[in-house]
PDB file of C-alpha atoms in Angstrom:
ATOM      1  CA  UNK A   1     -54.156 153.952 -88.213  1.00 78.00           C
ATOM      2  CA  UNK A   2     -57.643 152.763 -88.284  1.00 84.00           C
ATOM      3  CA  UNK A   3     -59.489 156.084 -87.688  1.00 90.00           C
ATOM      4  CA  UNK A   4     -58.536 157.406 -91.142  1.00 89.00           C
ATOM      5  CA  UNK A   5     -60.583 154.643 -92.784  1.00 90.00           C
ATOM      6  CA  UNK A   6     -63.826 156.090 -91.368  1.00 93.00           C
ATOM      7  CA  UNK A   7     -65.762 159.228 -92.279  1.00 94.00           C
ATOM      8  CA  UNK A   8     -66.028 160.279 -88.610  1.00 93.00           C
ATOM      9  CA  UNK A   9     -64.395 157.677 -86.374  1.00 93.00           C
ATOM     10  CA  UNK A  10     -63.982 159.878 -83.299  1.00 94.00           C
ATOM     11  CA  UNK A  11     -67.647 160.877 -83.037  1.00 95.00           C
ATOM     12  CA  UNK A  12     -68.674 157.218 -83.286  1.00 95.00           C
ATOM     13  CA  UNK A  13     -65.676 155.589 -81.568  1.00 93.00           C
ATOM     14  CA  UNK A  14     -67.744 153.621 -79.037  1.00 95.00           C
ATOM     15  CA  UNK A  15     -69.988 152.253 -81.788  1.00 94.00           C
ATOM     16  CA  UNK A  16     -66.975 151.081 -83.827  1.00 93.00           C
ATOM     17  CA  UNK A  17     -64.965 149.733 -80.856  1.00 92.00           C
ATOM     18  CA  UNK A  18     -65.913 146.056 -81.370  1.00 92.00           C
ATOM     19  CA  UNK A  19     -65.002 146.261 -85.055  1.00 90.00           C
ATOM     20  CA  UNK A  20     -61.717 148.060 -84.333  1.00 89.00           C
ATOM     21  CA  UNK A  21     -60.767 145.473 -81.712  1.00 89.00           C
ATOM     22  CA  UNK A  22     -60.979 142.698 -84.284  1.00 89.00           C
ATOM     23  CA  UNK A  23     -58.993 144.365 -87.071  1.00 85.00           C
ATOM     24  CA  UNK A  24     -55.428 143.326 -87.759  1.00 78.00           C
ATOM     25  CA  UNK A  25     -53.388 144.975 -90.506  1.00 70.00           C
ATOM     26  CA  UNK A  26     -49.893 144.783 -91.896  1.00 63.00           C
ATOM     27  CA  UNK A  27     -48.229 147.527 -93.905  1.00 61.00           C
ATOM     28  CA  UNK A  28     -45.548 145.428 -95.593  1.00 60.00           C
ATOM     29  CA  UNK A  29     -47.489 144.391 -98.738  1.00 56.00           C
ATOM     30  CA  UNK A  30     -48.507 147.996 -99.288  1.00 57.00           C
ATOM     31  CA  UNK A  31     -44.894 149.142 -99.226  1.00 61.00           C
ATOM     32  CA  UNK A  32     -43.508 146.445-101.514  1.00 62.00           C
ATOM     33  CA  UNK A  33     -41.412 147.810-104.359  1.00 69.00           C
ATOM     34  CA  UNK A  34     -42.841 145.661-107.151  1.00 68.00           C
ATOM     35  CA  UNK A  35     -41.313 146.821-110.443  1.00 68.00           C
ATOM     36  CA  UNK A  36     -44.477 145.802-112.312  1.00 71.00           C
ATOM     37  CA  UNK A  37     -47.546 147.478-110.829  1.00 73.00           C
ATOM     38  CA  UNK A  38     -50.780 145.495-110.785  1.00 77.00           C
ATOM     39  CA  UNK A  39     -53.127 147.402-113.089  1.00 85.00           C
ATOM     40  CA  UNK A  40     -55.928 145.701-114.977  1.00 90.00           C
ATOM     41  CA  UNK A  41     -58.121 148.720-115.676  1.00 93.00           C
ATOM     42  CA  UNK A  42     -57.888 148.020-119.399  1.00 95.00           C
ATOM     43  CA  UNK A  43     -59.613 144.664-118.772  1.00 96.00           C
ATOM     44  CA  UNK A  44     -62.633 145.917-116.811  1.00 97.00           C
ATOM     45  CA  UNK A  45     -64.801 145.520-119.907  1.00 96.00           C
ATOM     46  CA  UNK A  46     -64.326 141.754-119.655  1.00 97.00           C
ATOM     47  CA  UNK A  47     -66.453 141.652-116.504  1.00 97.00           C
ATOM     48  CA  UNK A  48     -69.927 140.442-117.452  1.00 95.00           C
ATOM     49  CA  UNK A  49     -71.341 139.548-114.045  1.00 95.00           C
ATOM     50  CA  UNK A  50     -73.882 141.927-112.492  1.00 94.00           C
ATOM     51  CA  UNK A  51     -71.764 144.418-110.576  1.00 96.00           C
ATOM     52  CA  UNK A  52     -72.298 147.102-107.966  1.00 97.00           C
ATOM     53  CA  UNK A  53     -69.412 149.392-107.081  1.00 98.00           C
ATOM     54  CA  UNK A  54     -69.898 150.637-103.520  1.00 98.00           C
ATOM     55  CA  UNK A  55     -67.771 153.523-102.264  1.00 98.00           C
ATOM     56  CA  UNK A  56     -67.723 155.777 -99.248  1.00 98.00           C
ATOM     57  CA  UNK A  57     -67.467 159.450-100.134  1.00 97.00           C
ATOM     58  CA  UNK A  58     -64.697 159.809 -97.521  1.00 97.00           C
ATOM     59  CA  UNK A  59     -62.716 156.731 -98.614  1.00 96.00           C
ATOM     60  CA  UNK A  60     -59.132 157.898 -99.060  1.00 92.00           C
ATOM     61  CA  UNK A  61     -57.817 154.567-100.390  1.00 90.00           C
ATOM     62  CA  UNK A  62     -60.404 153.551-102.984  1.00 91.00           C
ATOM     63  CA  UNK A  63     -62.444 156.729-103.137  1.00 95.00           C
ATOM     64  CA  UNK A  64     -65.060 158.071-105.503  1.00 97.00           C
ATOM     65  CA  UNK A  65     -62.527 158.833-108.265  1.00 97.00           C
ATOM     66  CA  UNK A  66     -61.465 155.191-108.440  1.00 96.00           C
ATOM     67  CA  UNK A  67     -65.001 153.879-107.977  1.00 97.00           C
ATOM     68  CA  UNK A  68     -66.104 155.994-110.932  1.00 98.00           C
ATOM     69  CA  UNK A  69     -63.340 154.456-113.061  1.00 97.00           C
ATOM     70  CA  UNK A  70     -64.531 150.976-112.104  1.00 97.00           C
ATOM     71  CA  UNK A  71     -68.156 151.863-112.787  1.00 98.00           C
ATOM     72  CA  UNK A  72     -67.352 153.379-116.173  1.00 97.00           C
ATOM     73  CA  UNK A  73     -65.193 150.398-117.122  1.00 97.00           C
ATOM     74  CA  UNK A  74     -67.725 147.709-116.166  1.00 98.00           C
ATOM     75  CA  UNK A  75     -70.637 147.805-118.578  1.00 96.00           C
ATOM     76  CA  UNK A  76     -74.020 147.824-116.862  1.00 95.00           C
ATOM     77  CA  UNK A  77     -72.582 148.298-113.386  1.00 96.00           C
ATOM     78  CA  UNK A  78     -74.294 150.358-110.719  1.00 96.00           C
ATOM     79  CA  UNK A  79     -72.430 152.933-108.622  1.00 98.00           C
ATOM     80  CA  UNK A  80     -73.550 153.367-105.006  1.00 98.00           C
ATOM     81  CA  UNK A  81     -71.939 156.238-103.092  1.00 98.00           C
ATOM     82  CA  UNK A  82     -72.320 156.087 -99.318  1.00 98.00           C
ATOM     83  CA  UNK A  83     -72.258 159.767 -98.408  1.00 97.00           C
ATOM     84  CA  UNK A  84     -71.390 159.312 -94.711  1.00 97.00           C
ATOM     85  CA  UNK A  85     -68.756 156.580 -95.019  1.00 97.00           C
ATOM     86  CA  UNK A  86     -65.061 156.125 -95.452  1.00 97.00           C
ATOM     87  CA  UNK A  87     -63.527 152.784 -96.434  1.00 96.00           C
ATOM     88  CA  UNK A  88     -65.777 150.723 -94.134  1.00 95.00           C
ATOM     89  CA  UNK A  89     -69.218 151.498 -95.564  1.00 96.00           C
ATOM     90  CA  UNK A  90     -70.531 148.133 -94.406  1.00 96.00           C
ATOM     91  CA  UNK A  91     -69.788 149.248 -90.831  1.00 96.00           C
ATOM     92  CA  UNK A  92     -70.610 152.963 -91.038  1.00 97.00           C
ATOM     93  CA  UNK A  93     -73.775 152.733 -93.137  1.00 97.00           C
ATOM     94  CA  UNK A  94     -74.825 149.079 -92.980  1.00 97.00           C
ATOM     95  CA  UNK A  95     -78.410 149.689 -94.097  1.00 98.00           C
ATOM     96  CA  UNK A  96     -77.374 151.628 -97.192  1.00 98.00           C
ATOM     97  CA  UNK A  97     -74.624 149.114 -97.959  1.00 97.00           C
ATOM     98  CA  UNK A  98     -77.078 146.225 -97.671  1.00 97.00           C
ATOM     99  CA  UNK A  99     -79.590 148.040 -99.872  1.00 97.00           C
ATOM    100  CA  UNK A 100     -76.950 148.466-102.623  1.00 97.00           C
ATOM    101  CA  UNK A 101     -76.089 144.766-102.470  1.00 96.00           C
ATOM    102  CA  UNK A 102     -79.686 143.524-102.356  1.00 95.00           C
ATOM    103  CA  UNK A 103     -80.678 145.746-105.287  1.00 92.00           C
ATOM    104  CA  UNK A 104     -77.934 144.032-107.293  1.00 89.00           C
ATOM    105  CA  UNK A 105     -79.254 140.610-106.295  1.00 86.00           C
ATOM    106  CA  UNK A 106     -82.747 141.529-107.502  1.00 86.00           C
ATOM    107  CA  UNK A 107     -81.516 142.092-111.063  1.00 75.00           C
TER     108      UNK A 107
END
C-alpha cells in the first residue's frame, strides 16, 4: 500500500496521517492487459512549454531513471530531484517542491 510511495513513511507516519486518510486508490487500471502500451517518449520533443520534471529519489513508480528520460526528451526542461522523497514529494518535501515549481514560473 501507501507506505511504499514515501521515502520514510513509518518515521513520519503521524505527519502523513491526514494525507493518507484522504487517499483512495484502485489497482484495476494498473493491471489492465492493454495490447498496445501507451508510450509517447518519441514525442517528448514536441513539448515547448516551460517544463520542470520533479522526482523523488525514492520514487519506485516514476523514479529518477524515468525523470531523466523526460528531462532529456523535453528541450530546455529543468530536473529537480527531491533527495528525501518518494512519489509524494509535494507532501514529503513541500518547500523544495514549491521552490522547483516557483523557479519554473519565474522563467
